[in-house]
PDB file of C-alpha atoms and ligand atoms in Angstrom:
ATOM      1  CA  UNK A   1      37.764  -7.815 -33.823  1.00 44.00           C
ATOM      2  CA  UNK A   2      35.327  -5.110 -34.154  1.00 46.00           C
ATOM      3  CA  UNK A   3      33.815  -6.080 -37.561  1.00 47.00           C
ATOM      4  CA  UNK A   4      34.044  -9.631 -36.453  1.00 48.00           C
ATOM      5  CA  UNK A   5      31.647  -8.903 -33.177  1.00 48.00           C
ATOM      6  CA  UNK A   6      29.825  -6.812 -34.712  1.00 46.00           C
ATOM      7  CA  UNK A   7      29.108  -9.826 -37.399  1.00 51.00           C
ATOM      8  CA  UNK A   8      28.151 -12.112 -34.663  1.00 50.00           C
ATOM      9  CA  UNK A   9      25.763  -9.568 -33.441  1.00 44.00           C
ATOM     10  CA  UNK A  10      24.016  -8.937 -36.684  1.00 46.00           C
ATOM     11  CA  UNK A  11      23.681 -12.742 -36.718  1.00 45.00           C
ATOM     12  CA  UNK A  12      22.904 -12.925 -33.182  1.00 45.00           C
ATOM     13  CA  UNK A  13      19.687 -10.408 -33.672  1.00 44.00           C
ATOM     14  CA  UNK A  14      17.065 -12.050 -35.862  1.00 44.00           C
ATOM     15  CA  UNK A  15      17.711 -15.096 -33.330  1.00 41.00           C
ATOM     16  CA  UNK A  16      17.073 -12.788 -30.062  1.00 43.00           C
ATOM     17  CA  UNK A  17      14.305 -11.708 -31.730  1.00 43.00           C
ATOM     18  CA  UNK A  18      12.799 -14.953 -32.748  1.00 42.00           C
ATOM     19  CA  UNK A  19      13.277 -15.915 -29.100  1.00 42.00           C
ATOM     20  CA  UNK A  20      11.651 -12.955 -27.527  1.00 45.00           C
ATOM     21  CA  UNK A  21       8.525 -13.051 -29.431  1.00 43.00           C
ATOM     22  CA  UNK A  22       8.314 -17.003 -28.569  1.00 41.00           C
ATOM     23  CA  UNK A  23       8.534 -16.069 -25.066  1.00 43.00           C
ATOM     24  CA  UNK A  24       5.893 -13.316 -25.380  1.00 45.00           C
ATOM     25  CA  UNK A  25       3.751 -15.662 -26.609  1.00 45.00           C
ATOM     26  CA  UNK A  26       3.769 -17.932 -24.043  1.00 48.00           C
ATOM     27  CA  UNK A  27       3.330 -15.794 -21.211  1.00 55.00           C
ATOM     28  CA  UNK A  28       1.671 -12.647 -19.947  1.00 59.00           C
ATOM     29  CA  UNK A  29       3.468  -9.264 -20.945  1.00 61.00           C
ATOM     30  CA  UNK A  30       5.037  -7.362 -18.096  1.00 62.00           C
ATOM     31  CA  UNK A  31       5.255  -4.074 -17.876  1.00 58.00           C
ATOM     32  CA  UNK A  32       9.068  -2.793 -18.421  1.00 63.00           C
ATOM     33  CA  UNK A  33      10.976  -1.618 -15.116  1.00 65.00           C
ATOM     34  CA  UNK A  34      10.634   2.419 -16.192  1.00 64.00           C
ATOM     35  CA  UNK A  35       6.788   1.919 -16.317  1.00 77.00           C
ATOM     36  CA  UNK A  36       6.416  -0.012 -12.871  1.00 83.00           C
ATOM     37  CA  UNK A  37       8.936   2.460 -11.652  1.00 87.00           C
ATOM     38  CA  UNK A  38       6.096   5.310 -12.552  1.00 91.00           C
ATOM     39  CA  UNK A  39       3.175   2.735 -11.987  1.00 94.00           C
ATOM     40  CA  UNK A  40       3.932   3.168  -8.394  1.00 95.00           C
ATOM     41  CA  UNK A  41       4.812   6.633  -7.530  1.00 94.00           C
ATOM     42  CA  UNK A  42       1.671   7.757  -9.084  1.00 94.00           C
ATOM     43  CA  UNK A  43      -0.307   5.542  -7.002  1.00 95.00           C
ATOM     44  CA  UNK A  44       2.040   6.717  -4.128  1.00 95.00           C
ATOM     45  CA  UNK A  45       1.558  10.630  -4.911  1.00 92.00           C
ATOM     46  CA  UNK A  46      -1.068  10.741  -1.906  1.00 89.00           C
ATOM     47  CA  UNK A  47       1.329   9.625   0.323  1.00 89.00           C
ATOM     48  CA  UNK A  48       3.115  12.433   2.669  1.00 83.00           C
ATOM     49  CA  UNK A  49       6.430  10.300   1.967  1.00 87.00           C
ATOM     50  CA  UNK A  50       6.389   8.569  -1.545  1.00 91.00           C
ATOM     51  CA  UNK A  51       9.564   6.995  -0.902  1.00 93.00           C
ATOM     52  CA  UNK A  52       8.272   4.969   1.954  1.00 95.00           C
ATOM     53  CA  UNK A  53       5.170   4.346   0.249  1.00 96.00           C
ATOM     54  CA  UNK A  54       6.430   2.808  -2.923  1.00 97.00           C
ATOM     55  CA  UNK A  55       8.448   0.811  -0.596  1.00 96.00           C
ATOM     56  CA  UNK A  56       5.671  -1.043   1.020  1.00 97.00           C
ATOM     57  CA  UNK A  57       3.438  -1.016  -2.235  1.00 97.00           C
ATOM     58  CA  UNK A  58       5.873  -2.595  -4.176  1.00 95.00           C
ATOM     59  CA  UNK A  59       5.907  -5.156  -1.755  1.00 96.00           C
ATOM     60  CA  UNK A  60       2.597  -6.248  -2.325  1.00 97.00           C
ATOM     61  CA  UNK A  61       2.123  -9.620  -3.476  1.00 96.00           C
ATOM     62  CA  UNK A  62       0.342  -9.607  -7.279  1.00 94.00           C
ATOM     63  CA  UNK A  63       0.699  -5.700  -7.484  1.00 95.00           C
ATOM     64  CA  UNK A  64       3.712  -6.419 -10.304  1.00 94.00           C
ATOM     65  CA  UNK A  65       1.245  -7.778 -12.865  1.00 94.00           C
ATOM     66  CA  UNK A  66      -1.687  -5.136 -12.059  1.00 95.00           C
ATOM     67  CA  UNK A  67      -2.508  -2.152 -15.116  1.00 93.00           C
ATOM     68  CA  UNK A  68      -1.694   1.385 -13.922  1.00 93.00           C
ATOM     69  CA  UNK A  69      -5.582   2.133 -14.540  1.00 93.00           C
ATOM     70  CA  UNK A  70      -7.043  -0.996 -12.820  1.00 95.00           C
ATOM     71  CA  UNK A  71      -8.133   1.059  -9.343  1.00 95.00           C
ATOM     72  CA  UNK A  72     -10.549  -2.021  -8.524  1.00 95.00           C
ATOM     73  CA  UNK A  73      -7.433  -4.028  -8.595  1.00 95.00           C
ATOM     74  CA  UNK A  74      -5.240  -1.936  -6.971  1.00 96.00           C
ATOM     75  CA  UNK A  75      -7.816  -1.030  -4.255  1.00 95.00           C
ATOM     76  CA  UNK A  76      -8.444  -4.598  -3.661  1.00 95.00           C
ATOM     77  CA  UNK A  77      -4.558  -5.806  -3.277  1.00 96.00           C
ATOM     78  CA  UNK A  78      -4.152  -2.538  -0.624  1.00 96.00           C
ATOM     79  CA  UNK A  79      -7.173  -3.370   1.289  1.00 95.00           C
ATOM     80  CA  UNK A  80      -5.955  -7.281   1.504  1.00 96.00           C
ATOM     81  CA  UNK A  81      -2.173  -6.006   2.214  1.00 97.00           C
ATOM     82  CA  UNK A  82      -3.169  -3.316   4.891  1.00 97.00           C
ATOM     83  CA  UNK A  83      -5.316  -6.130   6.852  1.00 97.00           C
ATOM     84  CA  UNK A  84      -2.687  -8.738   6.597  1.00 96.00           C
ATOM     85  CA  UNK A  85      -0.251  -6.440   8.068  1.00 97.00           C
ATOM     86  CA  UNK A  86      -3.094  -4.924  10.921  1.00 97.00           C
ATOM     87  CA  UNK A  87      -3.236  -8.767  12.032  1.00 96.00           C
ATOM     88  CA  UNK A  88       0.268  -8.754  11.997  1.00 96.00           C
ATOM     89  CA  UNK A  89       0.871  -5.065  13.970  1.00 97.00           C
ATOM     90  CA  UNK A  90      -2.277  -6.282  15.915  1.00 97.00           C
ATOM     91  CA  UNK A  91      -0.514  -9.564  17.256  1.00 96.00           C
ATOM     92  CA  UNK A  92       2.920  -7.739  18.267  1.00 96.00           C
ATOM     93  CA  UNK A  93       0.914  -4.392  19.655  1.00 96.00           C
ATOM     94  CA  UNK A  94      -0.819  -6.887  21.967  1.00 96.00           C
ATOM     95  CA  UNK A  95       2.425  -8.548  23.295  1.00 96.00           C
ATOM     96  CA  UNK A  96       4.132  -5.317  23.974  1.00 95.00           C
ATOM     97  CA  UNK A  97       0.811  -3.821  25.829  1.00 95.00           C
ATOM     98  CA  UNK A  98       0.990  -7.546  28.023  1.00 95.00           C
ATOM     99  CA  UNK A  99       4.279  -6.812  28.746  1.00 95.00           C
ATOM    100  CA  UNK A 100       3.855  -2.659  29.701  1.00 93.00           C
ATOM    101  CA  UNK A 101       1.682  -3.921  32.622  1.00 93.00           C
ATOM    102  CA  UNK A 102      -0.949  -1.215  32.446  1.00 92.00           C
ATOM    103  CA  UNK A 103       2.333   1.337  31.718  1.00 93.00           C
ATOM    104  CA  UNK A 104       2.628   1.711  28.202  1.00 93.00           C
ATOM    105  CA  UNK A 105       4.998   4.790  26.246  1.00 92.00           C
ATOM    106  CA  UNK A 106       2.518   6.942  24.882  1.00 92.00           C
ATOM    107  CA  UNK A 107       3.225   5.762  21.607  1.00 93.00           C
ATOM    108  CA  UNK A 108       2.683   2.365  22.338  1.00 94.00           C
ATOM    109  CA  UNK A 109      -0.529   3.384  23.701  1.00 95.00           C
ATOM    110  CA  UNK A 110      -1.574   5.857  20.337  1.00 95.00           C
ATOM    111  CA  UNK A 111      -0.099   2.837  18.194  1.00 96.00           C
ATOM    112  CA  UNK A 112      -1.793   0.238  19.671  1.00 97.00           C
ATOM    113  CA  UNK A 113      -5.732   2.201  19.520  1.00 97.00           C
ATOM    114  CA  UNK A 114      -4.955   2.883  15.972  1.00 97.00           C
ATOM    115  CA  UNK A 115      -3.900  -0.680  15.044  1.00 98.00           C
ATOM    116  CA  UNK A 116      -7.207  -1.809  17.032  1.00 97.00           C
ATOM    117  CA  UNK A 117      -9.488   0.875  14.985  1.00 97.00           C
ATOM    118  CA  UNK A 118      -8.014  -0.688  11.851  1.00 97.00           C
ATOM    119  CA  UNK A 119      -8.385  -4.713  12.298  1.00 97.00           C
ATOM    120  CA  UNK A 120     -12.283  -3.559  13.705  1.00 96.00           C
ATOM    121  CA  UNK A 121     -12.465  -2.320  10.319  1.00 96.00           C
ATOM    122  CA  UNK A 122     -10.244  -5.025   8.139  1.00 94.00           C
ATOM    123  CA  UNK A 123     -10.069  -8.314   9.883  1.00 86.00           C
ATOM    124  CA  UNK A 124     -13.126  -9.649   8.294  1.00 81.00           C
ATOM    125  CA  UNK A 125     -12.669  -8.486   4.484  1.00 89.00           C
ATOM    126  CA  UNK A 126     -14.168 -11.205   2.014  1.00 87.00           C
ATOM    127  CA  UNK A 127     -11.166 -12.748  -0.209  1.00 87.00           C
ATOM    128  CA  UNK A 128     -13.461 -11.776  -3.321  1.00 81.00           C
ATOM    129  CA  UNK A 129     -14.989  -8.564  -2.594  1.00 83.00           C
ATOM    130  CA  UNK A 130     -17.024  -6.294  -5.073  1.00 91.00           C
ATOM    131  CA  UNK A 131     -16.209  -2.512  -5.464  1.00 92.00           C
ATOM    132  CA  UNK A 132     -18.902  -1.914  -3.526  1.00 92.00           C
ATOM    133  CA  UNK A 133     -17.655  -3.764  -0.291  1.00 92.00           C
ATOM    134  CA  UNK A 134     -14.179  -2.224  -0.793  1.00 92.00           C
ATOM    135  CA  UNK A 135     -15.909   1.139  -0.825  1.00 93.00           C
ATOM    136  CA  UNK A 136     -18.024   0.446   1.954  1.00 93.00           C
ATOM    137  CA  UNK A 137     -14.541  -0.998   4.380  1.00 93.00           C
ATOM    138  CA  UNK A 138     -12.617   2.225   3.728  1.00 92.00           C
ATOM    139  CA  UNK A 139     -15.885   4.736   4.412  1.00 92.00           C
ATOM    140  CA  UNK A 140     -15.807   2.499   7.629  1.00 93.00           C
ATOM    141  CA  UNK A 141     -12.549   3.372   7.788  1.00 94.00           C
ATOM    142  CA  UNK A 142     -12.743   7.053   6.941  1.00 92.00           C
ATOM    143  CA  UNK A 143     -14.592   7.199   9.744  1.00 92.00           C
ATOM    144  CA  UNK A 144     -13.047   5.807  12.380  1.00 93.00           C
ATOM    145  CA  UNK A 145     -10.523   7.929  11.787  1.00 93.00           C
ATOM    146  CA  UNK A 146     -12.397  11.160  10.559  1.00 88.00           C
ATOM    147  CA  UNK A 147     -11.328  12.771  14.206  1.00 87.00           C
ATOM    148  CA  UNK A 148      -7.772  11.546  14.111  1.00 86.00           C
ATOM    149  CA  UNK A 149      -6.105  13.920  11.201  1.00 80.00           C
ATOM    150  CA  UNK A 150      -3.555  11.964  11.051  1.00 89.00           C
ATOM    151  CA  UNK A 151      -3.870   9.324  13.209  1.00 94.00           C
ATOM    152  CA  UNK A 152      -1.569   9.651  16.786  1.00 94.00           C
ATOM    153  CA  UNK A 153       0.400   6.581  15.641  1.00 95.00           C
ATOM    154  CA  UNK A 154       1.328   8.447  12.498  1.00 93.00           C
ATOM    155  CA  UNK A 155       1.633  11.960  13.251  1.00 91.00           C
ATOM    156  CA  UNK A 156       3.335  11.857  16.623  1.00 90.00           C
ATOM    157  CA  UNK A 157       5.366   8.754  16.453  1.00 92.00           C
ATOM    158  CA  UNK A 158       6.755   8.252  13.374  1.00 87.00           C
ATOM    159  CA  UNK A 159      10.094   8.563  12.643  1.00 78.00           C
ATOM    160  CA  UNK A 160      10.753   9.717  16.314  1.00 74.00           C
ATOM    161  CA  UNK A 161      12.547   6.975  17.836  1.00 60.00           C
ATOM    162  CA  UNK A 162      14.718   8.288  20.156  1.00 58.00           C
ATOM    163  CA  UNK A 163      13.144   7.016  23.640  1.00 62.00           C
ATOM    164  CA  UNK A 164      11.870   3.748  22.202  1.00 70.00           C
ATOM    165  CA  UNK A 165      12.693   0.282  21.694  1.00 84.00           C
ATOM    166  CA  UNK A 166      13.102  -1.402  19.035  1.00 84.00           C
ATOM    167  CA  UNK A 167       9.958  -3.667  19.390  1.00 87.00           C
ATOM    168  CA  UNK A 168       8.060  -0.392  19.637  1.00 90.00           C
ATOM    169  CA  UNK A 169       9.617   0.792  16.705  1.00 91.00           C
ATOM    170  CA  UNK A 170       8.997  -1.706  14.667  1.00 93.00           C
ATOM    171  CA  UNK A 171       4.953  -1.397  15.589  1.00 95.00           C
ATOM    172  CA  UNK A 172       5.303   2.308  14.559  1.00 95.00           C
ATOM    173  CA  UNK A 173       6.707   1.387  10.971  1.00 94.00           C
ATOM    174  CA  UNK A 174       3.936  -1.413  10.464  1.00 96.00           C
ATOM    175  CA  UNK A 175       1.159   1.441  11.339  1.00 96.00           C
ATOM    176  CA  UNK A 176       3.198   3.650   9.336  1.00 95.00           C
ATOM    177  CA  UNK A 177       3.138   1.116   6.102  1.00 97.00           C
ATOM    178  CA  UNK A 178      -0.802   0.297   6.574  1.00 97.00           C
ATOM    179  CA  UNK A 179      -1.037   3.842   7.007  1.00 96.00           C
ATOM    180  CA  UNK A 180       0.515   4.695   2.790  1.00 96.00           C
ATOM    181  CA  UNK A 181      -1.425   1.492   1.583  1.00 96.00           C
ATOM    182  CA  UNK A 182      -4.492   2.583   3.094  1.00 95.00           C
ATOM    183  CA  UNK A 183      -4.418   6.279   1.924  1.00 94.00           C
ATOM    184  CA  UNK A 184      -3.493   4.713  -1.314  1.00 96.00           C
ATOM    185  CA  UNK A 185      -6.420   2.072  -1.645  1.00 95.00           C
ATOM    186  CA  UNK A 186      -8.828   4.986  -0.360  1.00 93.00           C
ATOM    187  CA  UNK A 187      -7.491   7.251  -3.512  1.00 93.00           C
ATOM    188  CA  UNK A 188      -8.323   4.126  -5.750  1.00 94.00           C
ATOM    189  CA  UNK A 189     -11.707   3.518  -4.545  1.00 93.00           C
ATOM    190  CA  UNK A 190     -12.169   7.388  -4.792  1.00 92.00           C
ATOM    191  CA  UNK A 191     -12.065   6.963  -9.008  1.00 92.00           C
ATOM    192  CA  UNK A 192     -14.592   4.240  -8.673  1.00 93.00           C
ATOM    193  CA  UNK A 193     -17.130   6.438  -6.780  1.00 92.00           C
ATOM    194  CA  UNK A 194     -16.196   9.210  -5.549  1.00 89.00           C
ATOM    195  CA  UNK A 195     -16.279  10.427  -2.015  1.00 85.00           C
ATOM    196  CA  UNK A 196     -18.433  13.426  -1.543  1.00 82.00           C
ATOM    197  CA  UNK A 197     -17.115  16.498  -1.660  1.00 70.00           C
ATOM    198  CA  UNK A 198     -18.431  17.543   1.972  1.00 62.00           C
ATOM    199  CA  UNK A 199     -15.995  14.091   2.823  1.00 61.00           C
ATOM    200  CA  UNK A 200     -13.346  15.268   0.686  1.00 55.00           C
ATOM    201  CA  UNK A 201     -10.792  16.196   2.612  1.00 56.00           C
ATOM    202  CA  UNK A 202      -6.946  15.138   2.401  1.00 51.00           C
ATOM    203  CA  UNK A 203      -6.180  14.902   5.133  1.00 49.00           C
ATOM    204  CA  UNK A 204      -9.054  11.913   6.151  1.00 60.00           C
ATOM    205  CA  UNK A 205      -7.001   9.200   4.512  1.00 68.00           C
TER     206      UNK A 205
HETATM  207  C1  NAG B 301      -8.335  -5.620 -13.304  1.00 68.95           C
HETATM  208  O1  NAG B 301      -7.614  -6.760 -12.865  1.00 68.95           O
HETATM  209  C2  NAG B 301      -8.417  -7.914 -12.666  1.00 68.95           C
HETATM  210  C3  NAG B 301      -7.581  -9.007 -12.043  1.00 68.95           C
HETATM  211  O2  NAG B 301      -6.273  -8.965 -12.461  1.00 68.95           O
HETATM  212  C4  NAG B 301      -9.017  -8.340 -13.993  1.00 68.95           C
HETATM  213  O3  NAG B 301      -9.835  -9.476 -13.809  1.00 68.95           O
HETATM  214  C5  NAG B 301      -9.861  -7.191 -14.530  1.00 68.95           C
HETATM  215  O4  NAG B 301     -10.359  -7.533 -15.787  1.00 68.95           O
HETATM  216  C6  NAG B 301      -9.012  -5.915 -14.622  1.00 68.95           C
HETATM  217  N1  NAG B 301      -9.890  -4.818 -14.986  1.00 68.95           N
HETATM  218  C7  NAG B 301      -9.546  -3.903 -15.883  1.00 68.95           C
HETATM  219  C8  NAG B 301     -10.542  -2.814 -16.112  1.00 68.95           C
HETATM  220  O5  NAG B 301      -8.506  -3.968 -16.505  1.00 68.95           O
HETATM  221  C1  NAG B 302      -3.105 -11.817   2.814  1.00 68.95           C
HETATM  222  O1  NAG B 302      -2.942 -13.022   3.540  1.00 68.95           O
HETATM  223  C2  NAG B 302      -3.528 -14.137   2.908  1.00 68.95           C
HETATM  224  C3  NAG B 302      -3.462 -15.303   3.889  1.00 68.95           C
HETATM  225  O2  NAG B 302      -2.183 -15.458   4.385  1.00 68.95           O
HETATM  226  C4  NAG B 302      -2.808 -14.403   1.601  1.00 68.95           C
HETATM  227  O3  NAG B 302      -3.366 -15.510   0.941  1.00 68.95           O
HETATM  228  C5  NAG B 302      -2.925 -13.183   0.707  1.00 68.95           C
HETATM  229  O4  NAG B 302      -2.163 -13.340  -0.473  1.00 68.95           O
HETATM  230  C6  NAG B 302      -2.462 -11.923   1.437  1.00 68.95           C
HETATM  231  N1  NAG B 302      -2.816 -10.799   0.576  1.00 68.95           N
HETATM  232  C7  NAG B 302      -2.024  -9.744   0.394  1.00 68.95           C
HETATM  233  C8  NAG B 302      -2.475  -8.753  -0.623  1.00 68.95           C
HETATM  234  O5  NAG B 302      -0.973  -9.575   0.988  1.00 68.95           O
HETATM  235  C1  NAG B 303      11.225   9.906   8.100  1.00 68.95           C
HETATM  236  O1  NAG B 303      12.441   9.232   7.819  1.00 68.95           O
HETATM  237  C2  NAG B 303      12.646   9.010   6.448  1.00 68.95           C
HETATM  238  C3  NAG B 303      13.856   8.131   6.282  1.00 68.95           C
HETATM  239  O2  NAG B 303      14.864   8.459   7.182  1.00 68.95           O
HETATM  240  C4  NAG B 303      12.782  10.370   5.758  1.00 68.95           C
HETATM  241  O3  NAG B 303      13.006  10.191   4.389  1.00 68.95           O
HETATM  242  C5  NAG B 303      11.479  11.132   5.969  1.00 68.95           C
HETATM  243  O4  NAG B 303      11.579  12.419   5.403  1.00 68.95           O
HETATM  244  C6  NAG B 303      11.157  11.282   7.442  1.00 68.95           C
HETATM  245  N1  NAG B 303       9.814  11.824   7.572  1.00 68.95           N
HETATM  246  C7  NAG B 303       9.471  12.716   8.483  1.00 68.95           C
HETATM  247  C8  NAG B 303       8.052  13.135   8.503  1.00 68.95           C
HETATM  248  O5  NAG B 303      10.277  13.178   9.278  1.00 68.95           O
END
């Protein structure tokens, strides 16, 4: 049984790898699962929690296929994720501020100014931006939060949920993911040119 399976499998091999190199051929190579494993939480080592970062970064549509060393790429995806999802937050911060009546929860309230701060910055990105544009959106962005080290949203609401609802919640993770794709498309467009070091600091971004 052993021998026999064993047989089948030495016959089996030249066949696989006949097949596999057709395939590779035909299509573009992949990285293997260890290296997109690692592809991510290097990107995510800015982030205060990698785990939730890679989370929401491998999430973004296209990111699967990008090199480890493409920042212009990678930069580009983030800033294109991280305004999709500000719409999004944007859109369901609104409806819960309607529905506060001039009363929101003071997270709401932090959640809702930070979500507005980033879709002034994001909403009008150009599908095919140059490295130049993406560097000049996140120095906008830098500064609109340069005063906020981390922004309210982030610092004073995340992951404290006990007097909120689930609506609000929910707007508190969406910051939270723009949030970890920002800092990460910010460390990107750092390689490309550099912020100076008198804007250098970790904790804008
Ligand atoms: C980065 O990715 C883009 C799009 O996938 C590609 O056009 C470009 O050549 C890549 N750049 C590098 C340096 O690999
Ligand atoms: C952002 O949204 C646009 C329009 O829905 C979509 O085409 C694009 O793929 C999205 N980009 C990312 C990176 O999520
Ligand atoms: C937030 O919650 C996640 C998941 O429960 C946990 O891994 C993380 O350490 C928490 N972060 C903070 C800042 O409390």
């Amino acid at each position: 049984m052993a021998s026999s399976s064993t047989h089948s499998f030495l016959l089996l091999f030249p066949l696989l790898l006949l097949l596999s190199t057709v395939v590779d051929s035909g299509s573009a190579p992949t990285p293997a699962p260890a290296a997109t494993a690692e592809k991510y939480q290097k990107w995510c080592q800015v982030a205060s929690d990698s785990q939730s970062c890679i989370k929401v970064i491998e999430s973004i549509p296209g990111i699967q296929e990008v090199d480890y060393n493409n920042a212009s790429k990678v930069a580009d995806l983030c800033m294109h994720f991280a305004a999709n999802k500000t719409t999004e937050a944007k859109g369901a911060a609104d409806t819960l501020l309607a529905a506060a009546k001039g009363k929101p929860s003071s997270c709401l309230k932090a959640c809702a100014t930070d979500i507005k701060s980033m879709a002034e910055v994001l909403v009008n990105l150009p599908a095919g931006q140059d490295d130049m544009n993406a560097y000049l959106t996140f120095k906008d962005v830098r500064a609109k939060f340069k005063d906020e080290k981390p922004p309210a949203c982030e610092k004073d609401c995340w992951n404290k949920t006990s007097s909120s609802s689930a609506d609000e919640t929910g707007i508190v993770d969406k910051f939270h993911d723009i949030w970890n794709v920002a800092k990460v498309g910010n460390m990107q467009i750092n390689y490309i040119f550099p912020w100076p070091d008198s804007d250098d600091d970790d904790n804008i971004l």
